[in-house]
Coordinates of C-alpha atoms in Angstrom, one line a residue:
M11 CA 156.7 74.5 -67.7
R12 CA 160.0 74.8 -69.5
R13 CA 158.6 77.5 -71.8
Q14 CA 157.7 79.5 -68.8
R15 CA 161.2 79.1 -67.3
I16 CA 162.8 80.3 -70.6
E17 CA 160.5 83.3 -70.6
K18 CA 161.4 84.2 -67.0
L19 CA 165.1 84.0 -68.0
R20 CA 164.4 86.3 -71.0
S21 CA 162.6 88.8 -68.9
N22 CA 165.7 89.0 -66.6
M23 CA 168.0 89.2 -69.6
F24 CA 166.0 92.1 -71.0
S25 CA 166.2 94.1 -67.8
Q26 CA 170.0 93.6 -67.6
K27 CA 170.6 94.2 -71.4
I28 CA 171.8 90.6 -71.9
E29 CA 171.3 89.5 -75.5
A30 CA 171.9 85.8 -75.0
S31 CA 172.6 83.3 -72.2
L32 CA 175.1 80.5 -72.5
I33 CA 174.1 77.5 -70.2
L34 CA 176.8 74.9 -69.6
S35 CA 175.9 73.3 -66.2
P36 CA 174.1 69.9 -66.5
E37 CA 171.5 71.0 -63.9
N38 CA 170.5 74.2 -65.7
R39 CA 170.7 72.5 -69.2
Y40 CA 168.1 70.0 -67.9
Y41 CA 166.1 72.7 -66.1
F42 CA 165.5 74.8 -69.3
S43 CA 165.6 72.1 -72.0
N44 CA 164.9 68.6 -70.5
F45 CA 168.2 67.5 -72.0
R46 CA 170.2 65.1 -69.8
G47 CA 173.1 64.1 -72.1
S48 CA 176.5 64.3 -70.5
S49 CA 177.8 66.9 -73.0
G50 CA 176.1 70.0 -74.4
A51 CA 175.3 73.7 -74.1
L52 CA 172.3 75.9 -74.4
L53 CA 172.3 79.3 -76.1
I54 CA 169.1 81.2 -75.4
T55 CA 168.5 84.5 -77.2
M56 CA 165.5 86.8 -77.0
D57 CA 163.8 84.9 -79.8
R58 CA 165.7 81.6 -80.4
C59 CA 166.8 78.6 -78.4
Y60 CA 169.8 76.4 -79.5
L61 CA 171.1 73.2 -78.0
F62 CA 174.7 72.3 -79.0
T63 CA 175.7 68.7 -78.5
D64 CA 177.8 66.1 -80.3
F65 CA 177.0 63.1 -82.5
R66 CA 176.2 60.8 -79.5
Y67 CA 173.3 62.9 -78.3
S68 CA 172.0 64.8 -81.3
K69 CA 169.0 62.5 -81.9
Q70 CA 168.2 62.4 -78.2
A71 CA 168.3 66.2 -78.0
E72 CA 165.8 66.5 -80.8
V73 CA 163.3 64.2 -79.0
D74 CA 163.9 65.5 -75.4
S75 CA 164.1 69.2 -76.2
P76 CA 161.5 70.3 -78.8
L77 CA 161.7 73.9 -77.7
F78 CA 165.4 74.0 -78.9
E79 CA 167.0 73.8 -82.3
T80 CA 169.6 71.0 -82.0
V81 CA 173.0 71.9 -83.4
Q82 CA 175.5 69.1 -83.8
H83 CA 179.0 70.5 -83.2
G84 CA 182.3 69.1 -84.5
Q85 CA 185.7 69.2 -82.7
S86 CA 185.1 72.3 -80.8
M87 CA 181.7 73.2 -79.3
I88 CA 182.8 76.6 -78.1
E89 CA 184.1 77.5 -81.5
M90 CA 180.7 76.7 -83.1
I91 CA 178.9 78.7 -80.4
C92 CA 181.2 81.6 -81.2
D93 CA 180.3 81.3 -84.8
Y94 CA 176.6 81.5 -84.0
L95 CA 177.1 84.5 -81.7
K96 CA 179.0 86.3 -84.5
N97 CA 176.3 85.6 -87.1
L98 CA 173.6 86.7 -84.7
S99 CA 175.6 90.0 -84.0
I100 CA 175.4 89.3 -80.2
S101 CA 177.6 91.6 -78.2
Q102 CA 176.6 90.8 -74.6
V103 CA 176.3 87.2 -73.2
G104 CA 175.4 85.9 -69.8
I105 CA 177.5 83.0 -68.6
E106 CA 177.6 80.8 -65.5
M107 CA 180.8 82.0 -63.9
G108 CA 181.0 79.1 -61.5
T109 CA 180.6 76.4 -64.2
M110 CA 182.5 77.7 -67.2
S111 CA 186.1 76.6 -67.2
L112 CA 189.0 79.0 -67.7
T113 CA 189.8 77.1 -70.9
Q114 CA 186.3 77.8 -72.3
Y115 CA 186.4 81.4 -71.1
N116 CA 189.7 82.0 -72.9
E117 CA 188.5 80.3 -76.0
I118 CA 185.5 82.6 -76.2
K119 CA 187.6 85.7 -75.6
S120 CA 190.1 84.5 -78.2
C121 CA 187.3 84.0 -80.8
L122 CA 185.3 87.2 -79.9
P123 CA 187.6 89.6 -78.0
S124 CA 185.0 92.4 -77.9
L125 CA 182.2 90.1 -76.5
M126 CA 180.9 91.3 -73.1
L127 CA 180.4 88.5 -70.6
S128 CA 178.4 88.9 -67.4
N129 CA 177.4 86.4 -64.7
I130 CA 173.9 85.1 -64.9
E131 CA 174.2 82.6 -62.0
P132 CA 172.3 84.9 -59.6
I133 CA 169.5 85.2 -62.1
V134 CA 169.1 81.5 -62.7
S135 CA 169.4 80.7 -58.9
E136 CA 166.6 83.1 -58.2
I137 CA 164.4 81.5 -60.9
R138 CA 165.1 78.0 -59.5
M139 CA 164.2 79.1 -56.0
F140 CA 160.6 78.8 -56.9
K141 CA 159.5 75.3 -57.7
D142 CA 156.6 74.6 -60.0
Q143 CA 154.1 71.8 -59.4
D144 CA 156.1 69.3 -61.5
E145 CA 159.2 69.9 -59.5
I146 CA 157.4 69.7 -56.2
E147 CA 155.8 66.4 -57.3
F148 CA 159.2 64.9 -58.1
I149 CA 160.6 66.0 -54.7
R150 CA 157.5 64.6 -53.0
Q151 CA 158.1 61.3 -54.7
G152 CA 161.7 61.3 -53.5
I153 CA 160.9 62.1 -49.9
S154 CA 158.2 59.4 -49.9
L155 CA 160.9 56.9 -50.9
C156 CA 163.0 58.1 -47.9
D157 CA 160.0 57.6 -45.6
E158 CA 159.6 54.0 -46.9
A159 CA 163.3 53.3 -46.6
F160 CA 163.4 54.5 -43.0
N161 CA 160.4 52.3 -42.1
H162 CA 162.2 49.4 -43.8
I163 CA 165.6 50.0 -42.1
L164 CA 164.0 50.0 -38.6
G165 CA 163.3 46.3 -39.0
Y166 CA 166.8 45.6 -40.4
L167 CA 168.9 47.3 -37.7
R168 CA 170.7 45.3 -35.1
P169 CA 174.0 45.3 -33.3
G170 CA 176.8 43.6 -35.3
I171 CA 176.2 45.1 -38.7
S172 CA 178.4 47.8 -40.2
E173 CA 177.5 51.4 -41.1
K174 CA 178.3 50.5 -44.7
E175 CA 175.9 47.6 -44.7
I176 CA 173.2 49.9 -43.4
G177 CA 174.0 52.5 -46.1
L178 CA 173.9 49.9 -48.9
E179 CA 170.6 48.4 -47.6
L180 CA 169.0 51.9 -47.7
E181 CA 170.4 52.6 -51.2
F182 CA 169.3 49.2 -52.5
F183 CA 165.8 49.7 -51.1
M184 CA 165.3 53.1 -52.6
R185 CA 166.7 52.2 -56.0
K186 CA 164.5 49.1 -56.1
A187 CA 161.5 51.2 -55.1
G188 CA 162.1 53.6 -58.0
A189 CA 164.8 56.1 -57.2
E190 CA 167.1 56.8 -60.2
G191 CA 169.9 57.6 -57.7
I192 CA 170.8 58.8 -54.3
K193 CA 172.5 62.0 -53.1
S194 CA 176.2 61.5 -52.9
N195 CA 176.7 62.7 -49.3
H196 CA 174.7 60.0 -47.5
V197 CA 175.4 60.2 -43.7
I198 CA 175.4 56.9 -41.8
A199 CA 177.2 57.6 -38.5
S200 CA 176.9 55.6 -35.3
G201 CA 178.1 55.8 -31.7
Q202 CA 180.6 58.6 -31.1
R203 CA 180.8 59.1 -34.9
S204 CA 177.2 60.4 -34.9
S205 CA 178.7 63.6 -33.6
L206 CA 180.1 64.2 -37.1
P207 CA 177.5 66.2 -39.0
H208 CA 178.5 64.7 -42.3
G209 CA 180.1 61.4 -41.2
Q210 CA 179.8 59.0 -44.1
A211 CA 179.5 55.3 -43.6
T212 CA 182.6 53.3 -42.5
E213 CA 183.2 49.7 -41.5
R214 CA 182.4 50.5 -37.9
I215 CA 180.1 47.9 -36.3
V216 CA 177.0 49.3 -34.6
E217 CA 176.7 48.4 -31.0
K218 CA 174.1 48.3 -28.2
G219 CA 173.6 51.8 -26.8
D220 CA 174.6 53.6 -30.0
F221 CA 173.0 56.6 -31.5
L222 CA 172.6 56.0 -35.3
K223 CA 172.2 59.1 -37.5
M224 CA 171.0 58.5 -41.0
D225 CA 170.8 61.4 -43.5
I226 CA 169.6 60.0 -46.9
G227 CA 168.1 61.3 -50.1
A228 CA 166.5 59.8 -53.2
R229 CA 166.7 61.4 -56.7
V230 CA 163.6 61.3 -58.9
N231 CA 163.6 62.7 -62.4
G232 CA 166.7 64.7 -61.5
Y233 CA 165.3 66.1 -58.3
Y234 CA 166.8 65.4 -54.8
S235 CA 165.1 64.8 -51.5
D236 CA 166.7 65.2 -48.1
F237 CA 165.8 63.2 -44.9
T238 CA 167.4 62.6 -41.5
R239 CA 166.4 60.6 -38.5
T240 CA 168.4 59.5 -35.5
V241 CA 167.6 56.3 -33.7
V242 CA 169.2 54.4 -30.7
L243 CA 170.0 50.7 -30.4
G244 CA 168.6 49.5 -27.1
E245 CA 167.4 51.6 -24.2
P246 CA 168.7 55.2 -24.4
S247 CA 170.5 56.8 -21.6
D248 CA 169.1 59.9 -19.9
K249 CA 171.5 62.1 -21.7
Q250 CA 170.6 60.6 -25.1
R251 CA 166.9 61.3 -24.4
E252 CA 167.8 64.8 -23.3
I253 CA 169.7 65.6 -26.4
Y254 CA 167.1 64.1 -28.7
N255 CA 164.2 65.9 -27.1
I256 CA 166.0 69.3 -27.3
V257 CA 166.6 68.8 -31.1
K258 CA 163.0 67.7 -31.5
E259 CA 161.7 70.8 -29.6
A260 CA 164.0 73.0 -31.8
Q261 CA 162.5 71.5 -35.0
Y262 CA 158.9 71.8 -33.8
T263 CA 159.7 75.5 -32.9
A264 CA 161.0 76.2 -36.4
L265 CA 158.0 74.5 -38.0
S266 CA 155.7 76.6 -35.8
V267 CA 157.0 79.9 -37.2
I268 CA 157.9 79.0 -40.8
G269 CA 155.7 80.2 -43.6
P270 CA 155.3 82.9 -46.3
G271 CA 156.7 86.3 -45.3
K272 CA 159.0 84.9 -42.7
I273 CA 162.8 85.6 -43.0
C274 CA 165.2 82.7 -43.2
S275 CA 167.5 84.1 -40.5
E276 CA 164.6 84.6 -38.1
V277 CA 163.5 81.0 -38.5
D278 CA 167.0 79.8 -38.0
E279 CA 167.2 81.8 -34.8
A280 CA 163.9 80.4 -33.5
A281 CA 165.3 76.9 -33.6
R282 CA 168.9 77.9 -32.6
S283 CA 167.7 79.7 -29.5
I284 CA 166.1 76.5 -28.1
I285 CA 169.4 74.7 -28.5
R286 CA 171.5 77.6 -27.1
N287 CA 169.2 78.1 -24.1
A288 CA 169.6 74.4 -23.3
G289 CA 173.3 74.9 -23.1
Y290 CA 174.3 73.3 -26.4
G291 CA 174.7 76.4 -28.6
D292 CA 178.3 75.5 -29.5
C293 CA 177.2 72.0 -30.6
F294 CA 175.0 73.3 -33.5
G295 CA 177.3 74.7 -36.1
H296 CA 175.5 74.4 -39.4
S297 CA 172.5 76.2 -40.8
L298 CA 168.9 75.2 -39.9
G299 CA 168.3 74.2 -43.5
H300 CA 168.5 74.9 -47.2
S301 CA 166.5 74.8 -50.4
I302 CA 166.7 71.7 -52.6
G303 CA 165.9 70.7 -56.1
L304 CA 168.2 69.7 -59.0
S305 CA 171.1 70.2 -56.5
V306 CA 171.1 69.1 -52.9
H307 CA 171.9 72.6 -51.7
E308 CA 170.2 75.5 -53.4
K309 CA 169.2 79.0 -52.3
P310 CA 167.9 80.3 -50.0
G311 CA 169.6 79.0 -46.9
M312 CA 168.1 79.0 -43.4
R313 CA 171.1 80.7 -41.7
S314 CA 171.8 83.9 -39.8
T315 CA 173.4 85.6 -42.8
D316 CA 170.5 84.8 -45.2
H317 CA 167.7 87.4 -45.0
T318 CA 165.6 86.0 -47.9
I319 CA 161.9 86.3 -47.3
L320 CA 160.2 82.9 -47.7
Q321 CA 157.6 82.8 -50.5
P322 CA 155.2 80.2 -51.9
G323 CA 156.9 77.6 -54.1
M324 CA 160.1 77.5 -52.0
V325 CA 161.1 74.0 -50.8
I326 CA 163.2 74.1 -47.6
T327 CA 164.8 71.5 -45.3
V328 CA 164.4 72.1 -41.5
E329 CA 167.2 70.1 -39.8
P330 CA 168.5 71.3 -36.4
G331 CA 171.1 69.1 -34.6
I332 CA 173.3 68.7 -31.6
Y333 CA 176.8 67.2 -32.0
I334 CA 178.9 66.4 -28.9
P335 CA 182.4 65.1 -29.6
G336 CA 183.2 61.9 -27.7
F337 CA 179.5 61.3 -27.1
G338 CA 177.4 61.4 -30.2
G339 CA 174.9 63.5 -32.1
V340 CA 171.3 63.9 -33.2
R341 CA 169.7 65.5 -36.3
I342 CA 166.1 65.5 -37.3
E343 CA 165.3 66.7 -40.8
D344 CA 162.0 67.4 -42.6
L345 CA 161.3 68.8 -46.1
V346 CA 158.6 71.5 -46.4
V347 CA 157.0 73.4 -49.2
I348 CA 156.1 77.0 -48.5
T349 CA 152.5 77.8 -49.5
E350 CA 150.1 80.8 -49.5
E351 CA 148.6 79.6 -46.2
G352 CA 151.8 78.4 -44.5
F353 CA 153.6 75.2 -45.5
V354 CA 153.2 71.5 -46.3
N355 CA 155.5 69.0 -44.7
L356 CA 156.4 66.4 -47.3
T357 CA 158.1 64.2 -44.7
Q358 CA 155.8 61.8 -43.0
S359 CA 158.1 59.7 -40.8
T360 CA 157.7 60.0 -37.0
K361 CA 159.9 62.3 -35.0
E362 CA 159.5 60.3 -31.8
L363 CA 162.8 58.6 -30.8
Q364 CA 162.8 55.1 -32.3
I365 CA 164.4 52.6 -29.9
I366 CA 165.7 49.6 -31.8
P367 CA 165.0 46.5 -29.6
I368 CA 168.0 44.4 -28.8

């Protein structure tokens, strides 16, 4: 798979007259080389692949990245890369503008003043939009852990425990079940705080009558998953049922239209119109969803300004919500893979409102 990814990059490099690509971001280093050390860089030319790292990781790199020639650098990694560029007579290099530091940029320009640098981030982002079977399997394993964690937490929840306790229980369960980590922005928000779209866990004690919104994600082999369900402790009020059912209808509507050939902005509007027509349009301020992979948020995005056409291999979250300050909020999130025939929903947990008995 990594050989195919490198060839896709080279094809794009050729079309844009880029002679070499310098990859510094940890996610893209792993994507192209399988290298997960904390320090390193990839230099990919039209016929050679180099992995620069230091003494700590040189042996690991040789084992993990057989498609790359490992180069152990000394005091300055950038200086050694510049030496290679000079010896290879490279005049145009693609770089990740959003990852390279100003110090690194200035060091390259100081060593090679005439070197032309161009941004390859759009190229790499487009390649990463399409997940291969290995990537989809890692994401599927992650979302399966989220399903299991949600089922577990339903039997754990009760009034008198804190949001932080709930968050820790979810994390412990997923790690024990095989997750190598969790996404950093877990949302555990109860009561009025559930109106915060990204409200992270606090010491607040959950109470009878609370909405509890849980947005979690497990990481497997570097790949993230994303999952949200909202429950209520005790019998819900009429308004809580109303809000929940509107969000559920919006999500079902989005799922009924999503598929290959559909435009992201149009799918977003299909769900958003349900919420707007119910009178809560101002209470749904984020996008309907986003792609996911080695990063929690990748392209494309399911928003009004993204007119990307959905294609097989894209993995997208579908997560409408309603957030009412002073009252609470609801979000329901599934993770789907676009296929030739339509889509496969990787998320298996029920979307029916779960009422925690008191």
